[in-house]
């Protein structure tokens, strides 16, 4: 059975702090790892990672994958209150059809 | 530019009642999914349809049925609702024929079963 474990499950930081979120996984026939941001409603896509050691970056957010140690990190620098959200990690494996397994999420609260 | 549209947004049911959640996408995507989200549980896959005419069980299919009516529409039915089905339900789609890749989610449907 696929396993996706995110840590910490929740954290509170002050504006301007740096946040590091962890996602470790065990999945059959790994294809990709995806990060989503969920505010009030639907999750929105952030990054997809398929290769080890290559950082994906978008503004203050960045992510990297380690396929040997089976984990990914999502970093948020200079946090703002708009970064308050649940960050979901999902891993795609291949079972005849591709399927995503989600972790429980990292709830981030940024206080002014 | 609708993307994935779910209806209804909110619903309250009594135990034993039935209902159908509707989902439609206008992006010509092949694959569609139904997830449920409970506090502290992340997203769990209920059913998915890799392409028109096919459906498969996900992680938590018990108590649900689905219909892939055509390429655009994928409905989720609760035949006899139970309080354990109180949750937020998300429909999602992806262009891949048999791949999950990047999902586009609907806004969610909040269901309460009393």
CSV table of C-alpha atoms in Angstrom, one decimal:
chain,number,residue,atom,x,y,z
A,1,UNK,CA,0.0,0.0,0.0
A,2,UNK,CA,1.2,3.5,-0.9
A,3,UNK,CA,2.3,5.7,1.9
A,4,UNK,CA,2.8,9.5,1.9
A,5,UNK,CA,3.8,11.1,5.2
A,6,UNK,CA,3.9,14.8,5.7
A,7,UNK,CA,5.5,16.6,8.6
A,8,UNK,CA,4.9,18.7,10.5
A,9,UNK,CA,1.2,18.4,10.3
A,10,UNK,CA,0.7,21.9,11.5
A,11,UNK,CA,2.8,24.9,12.3
A,12,UNK,CA,2.4,28.6,13.1
A,13,UNK,CA,5.0,31.1,12.0
A,14,UNK,CA,5.4,34.9,11.9
A,15,UNK,CA,5.5,36.9,8.7
A,16,UNK,CA,9.0,36.9,7.3
A,17,UNK,CA,9.9,33.5,8.6
A,18,UNK,CA,11.1,30.6,6.4
A,19,UNK,CA,9.0,27.4,6.4
A,20,UNK,CA,10.3,23.9,5.4
A,21,UNK,CA,7.7,21.2,4.8
A,22,UNK,CA,8.6,17.5,4.5
A,23,UNK,CA,7.0,14.8,2.5
A,24,UNK,CA,8.3,11.2,2.6
A,25,UNK,CA,6.8,8.4,0.5
A,26,UNK,CA,6.7,4.7,-0.3
A,27,UNK,CA,5.0,4.0,-3.6
A,28,UNK,CA,5.1,1.3,-6.2
A,29,UNK,CA,6.6,2.3,-9.6
A,30,UNK,CA,7.2,6.0,-8.7
A,31,UNK,CA,6.3,8.4,-11.5
A,32,UNK,CA,6.1,11.9,-10.0
A,33,UNK,CA,5.6,13.9,-6.8
A,34,UNK,CA,3.2,16.9,-6.7
A,35,UNK,CA,2.7,19.7,-4.3
A,36,UNK,CA,-0.7,21.5,-4.1
A,37,UNK,CA,-1.8,24.5,-2.0
A,38,UNK,CA,-5.3,24.5,-0.5
A,39,UNK,CA,-6.8,27.6,0.9
A,40,UNK,CA,-10.5,27.8,1.5
A,41,UNK,CA,-11.6,25.7,-1.4
A,42,UNK,CA,-10.0,23.5,-4.1
A,43,UNK,CA,-6.4,22.5,-4.1
A,44,UNK,CA,-4.3,24.4,-6.7
A,45,UNK,CA,-1.2,23.0,-8.3
A,46,UNK,CA,2.2,24.2,-7.3
A,47,UNK,CA,5.0,21.9,-8.5
A,48,UNK,CA,5.5,18.5,-10.1
A,49,UNK,CA,8.9,16.8,-9.5
A,50,UNK,CA,10.1,13.8,-11.4
A,51,UNK,CA,13.9,14.0,-11.2
A,52,UNK,CA,16.1,13.9,-8.2
A,53,UNK,CA,18.1,16.9,-7.2
A,54,UNK,CA,16.5,19.4,-9.5
A,55,UNK,CA,14.9,22.3,-7.7
A,56,UNK,CA,11.6,23.7,-8.9
A,57,UNK,CA,11.1,27.4,-8.0
A,58,UNK,CA,8.2,29.8,-8.2
A,59,UNK,CA,8.7,33.2,-6.5
A,60,UNK,CA,9.3,32.5,-2.8
A,61,UNK,CA,8.4,28.8,-3.1
A,62,UNK,CA,10.8,26.1,-4.0
A,63,UNK,CA,10.8,22.3,-3.9
A,64,UNK,CA,13.3,19.5,-4.4
A,65,UNK,CA,13.0,15.7,-4.6
A,66,UNK,CA,15.4,13.1,-3.4
A,67,UNK,CA,14.5,9.8,-5.0
A,68,UNK,CA,17.2,7.8,-3.2
A,69,UNK,CA,16.0,8.8,0.2
A,70,UNK,CA,12.3,9.0,-0.9
A,71,UNK,CA,11.3,12.4,0.2
A,72,UNK,CA,10.6,15.9,-1.0
A,73,UNK,CA,10.9,19.4,0.7
A,74,UNK,CA,8.8,22.4,0.0
A,75,UNK,CA,10.4,25.7,1.2
A,76,UNK,CA,8.6,29.0,1.6
A,77,UNK,CA,10.8,32.0,2.3
A,78,UNK,CA,9.8,35.4,3.6
A,79,UNK,CA,6.4,34.1,4.5
A,80,UNK,CA,3.3,36.3,4.1
A,81,UNK,CA,-0.2,35.9,5.6
A,82,UNK,CA,-1.4,34.8,2.1
A,83,UNK,CA,0.8,31.7,2.5
A,84,UNK,CA,-1.6,30.4,5.2
A,85,UNK,CA,-3.0,27.2,3.7
A,86,UNK,CA,-2.8,23.5,3.8
A,87,UNK,CA,0.0,22.2,1.6
A,88,UNK,CA,-0.7,18.8,0.1
A,89,UNK,CA,1.9,16.3,-1.2
A,90,UNK,CA,0.8,13.6,-3.6
A,91,UNK,CA,2.8,10.8,-5.2
A,92,UNK,CA,2.0,9.2,-8.5
A,93,UNK,CA,2.6,5.5,-8.9
A,94,UNK,CA,1.9,3.2,-11.8
A,95,UNK,CA,-0.5,0.3,-11.3
A,96,UNK,CA,-1.7,-0.3,-14.9
A,97,UNK,CA,-3.3,3.0,-14.5
A,98,UNK,CA,-1.6,5.9,-12.8
A,99,UNK,CA,-2.9,6.9,-9.5
A,100,UNK,CA,-2.2,9.6,-6.9
A,101,UNK,CA,-1.8,9.0,-3.2
A,102,UNK,CA,-2.1,12.1,-1.0
A,103,UNK,CA,-0.5,12.8,2.4
A,104,UNK,CA,-2.6,14.4,5.2
A,105,UNK,CA,-1.2,17.8,4.5
A,106,UNK,CA,0.8,20.5,6.2
A,107,UNK,CA,-1.3,23.2,7.7
A,108,UNK,CA,0.6,26.5,7.8
A,109,UNK,CA,-0.6,29.5,9.6
A,110,UNK,CA,1.3,32.8,9.1
A,111,UNK,CA,0.6,35.5,11.7
A,112,UNK,CA,1.4,39.2,11.1
B,1,UNK,CA,-13.5,29.4,-18.5
B,2,UNK,CA,-15.4,27.1,-16.0
B,3,UNK,CA,-12.9,24.3,-15.6
B,4,UNK,CA,-14.4,21.7,-13.2
B,5,UNK,CA,-17.9,22.4,-11.9
B,6,UNK,CA,-19.5,20.6,-9.0
B,7,UNK,CA,-23.1,20.7,-7.8
B,8,UNK,CA,-24.4,21.1,-5.2
B,9,UNK,CA,-22.0,23.1,-3.1
B,10,UNK,CA,-23.7,22.2,0.1
B,11,UNK,CA,-26.2,19.5,1.0
B,12,UNK,CA,-27.7,18.2,4.3
B,13,UNK,CA,-29.1,14.7,4.3
B,14,UNK,CA,-30.7,12.4,6.8
B,15,UNK,CA,-29.4,8.9,7.3
B,16,UNK,CA,-30.7,6.6,4.7
B,17,UNK,CA,-31.4,9.2,2.1
B,18,UNK,CA,-29.8,9.1,-1.3
B,19,UNK,CA,-28.3,11.8,-3.5
B,20,UNK,CA,-26.1,12.3,-6.5
B,21,UNK,CA,-23.2,14.8,-6.7
B,22,UNK,CA,-22.7,16.1,-10.2
B,23,UNK,CA,-19.4,17.0,-11.8
B,24,UNK,CA,-18.7,18.4,-15.3
B,25,UNK,CA,-15.5,19.6,-16.9
B,26,UNK,CA,-15.1,21.6,-20.1
B,27,UNK,CA,-11.4,21.0,-20.7
B,28,UNK,CA,-11.8,17.9,-22.8
B,29,UNK,CA,-10.0,15.9,-20.2
B,30,UNK,CA,-10.0,12.1,-20.4
B,31,UNK,CA,-9.7,11.1,-16.7
B,32,UNK,CA,-11.9,12.2,-13.9
B,33,UNK,CA,-11.8,11.5,-10.1
B,34,UNK,CA,-13.8,11.7,-7.0
B,35,UNK,CA,-12.0,12.4,-3.7
B,36,UNK,CA,-13.3,13.0,-0.1
B,37,UNK,CA,-11.5,15.2,2.4
B,38,UNK,CA,-11.9,14.8,6.1
B,39,UNK,CA,-10.1,16.8,8.8
B,40,UNK,CA,-6.6,15.6,9.3
B,41,UNK,CA,-7.0,12.9,6.6
B,42,UNK,CA,-5.9,14.6,3.4
B,43,UNK,CA,-7.6,13.6,0.2
B,44,UNK,CA,-8.7,10.0,-0.3
B,45,UNK,CA,-9.7,8.6,-3.7
B,46,UNK,CA,-13.2,7.2,-3.9
B,47,UNK,CA,-13.6,6.3,-7.6
B,48,UNK,CA,-11.9,7.3,-10.8
B,49,UNK,CA,-12.5,7.0,-14.5
B,50,UNK,CA,-9.4,6.8,-16.6
B,51,UNK,CA,-11.4,7.4,-19.8
B,52,UNK,CA,-15.0,7.5,-21.0
B,53,UNK,CA,-16.7,4.2,-20.4
B,54,UNK,CA,-14.4,3.0,-17.6
B,55,UNK,CA,-14.6,3.3,-13.9
B,56,UNK,CA,-12.5,1.9,-11.1
B,57,UNK,CA,-12.5,1.8,-7.3
B,58,UNK,CA,-10.1,3.9,-5.4
B,59,UNK,CA,-9.1,3.7,-1.7
B,60,UNK,CA,-12.5,4.2,-0.1
B,61,UNK,CA,-15.3,3.1,-2.5
B,62,UNK,CA,-17.7,1.5,0.0
B,63,UNK,CA,-21.1,3.2,0.1
B,64,UNK,CA,-20.7,5.0,-3.3
B,65,UNK,CA,-21.4,4.4,-6.9
B,66,UNK,CA,-20.3,6.4,-9.9
B,67,UNK,CA,-21.3,7.0,-13.5
B,68,UNK,CA,-19.2,8.3,-16.3
B,69,UNK,CA,-22.1,9.7,-18.3
B,70,UNK,CA,-19.9,11.0,-21.2
B,71,UNK,CA,-16.5,12.5,-21.5
B,72,UNK,CA,-17.6,15.7,-19.7
B,73,UNK,CA,-19.6,14.3,-16.8
B,74,UNK,CA,-18.8,12.0,-13.8
B,75,UNK,CA,-21.4,11.7,-11.1
B,76,UNK,CA,-21.1,10.2,-7.6
B,77,UNK,CA,-24.1,8.6,-5.9
B,78,UNK,CA,-24.7,7.8,-2.3
B,79,UNK,CA,-27.5,5.2,-2.3
B,80,UNK,CA,-28.1,5.2,1.5
B,81,UNK,CA,-26.2,8.0,3.2
B,82,UNK,CA,-24.5,7.4,6.6
B,83,UNK,CA,-23.1,9.9,9.1
B,84,UNK,CA,-19.6,8.5,8.2
B,85,UNK,CA,-20.1,10.0,4.7
B,86,UNK,CA,-20.1,13.5,6.1
B,87,UNK,CA,-17.2,15.1,4.3
B,88,UNK,CA,-16.1,17.5,1.6
B,89,UNK,CA,-16.1,15.9,-1.8
B,90,UNK,CA,-13.9,17.1,-4.6
B,91,UNK,CA,-14.2,16.2,-8.3
B,92,UNK,CA,-11.0,16.5,-10.4
B,93,UNK,CA,-9.9,15.8,-13.9
B,94,UNK,CA,-6.7,15.4,-15.8
B,95,UNK,CA,-5.9,15.3,-19.6
B,96,UNK,CA,-3.9,12.1,-19.4
B,97,UNK,CA,-5.5,9.0,-20.9
B,98,UNK,CA,-4.4,6.7,-18.1
B,99,UNK,CA,-2.3,9.0,-16.0
B,100,UNK,CA,-2.9,11.1,-12.9
B,101,UNK,CA,-0.5,13.9,-13.6
B,102,UNK,CA,-1.7,17.3,-12.7
B,103,UNK,CA,-5.3,17.4,-11.4
B,104,UNK,CA,-7.7,20.3,-11.8
B,105,UNK,CA,-10.1,20.3,-8.9
B,106,UNK,CA,-13.6,21.6,-8.6
B,107,UNK,CA,-14.6,23.9,-5.7
B,108,UNK,CA,-15.9,21.1,-3.6
B,109,UNK,CA,-19.3,19.9,-2.2
B,110,UNK,CA,-19.8,19.9,1.5
B,111,UNK,CA,-22.1,17.1,2.6
B,112,UNK,CA,-23.5,16.6,6.1
B,113,UNK,CA,-25.4,13.5,7.0
B,114,UNK,CA,-27.5,13.7,10.1
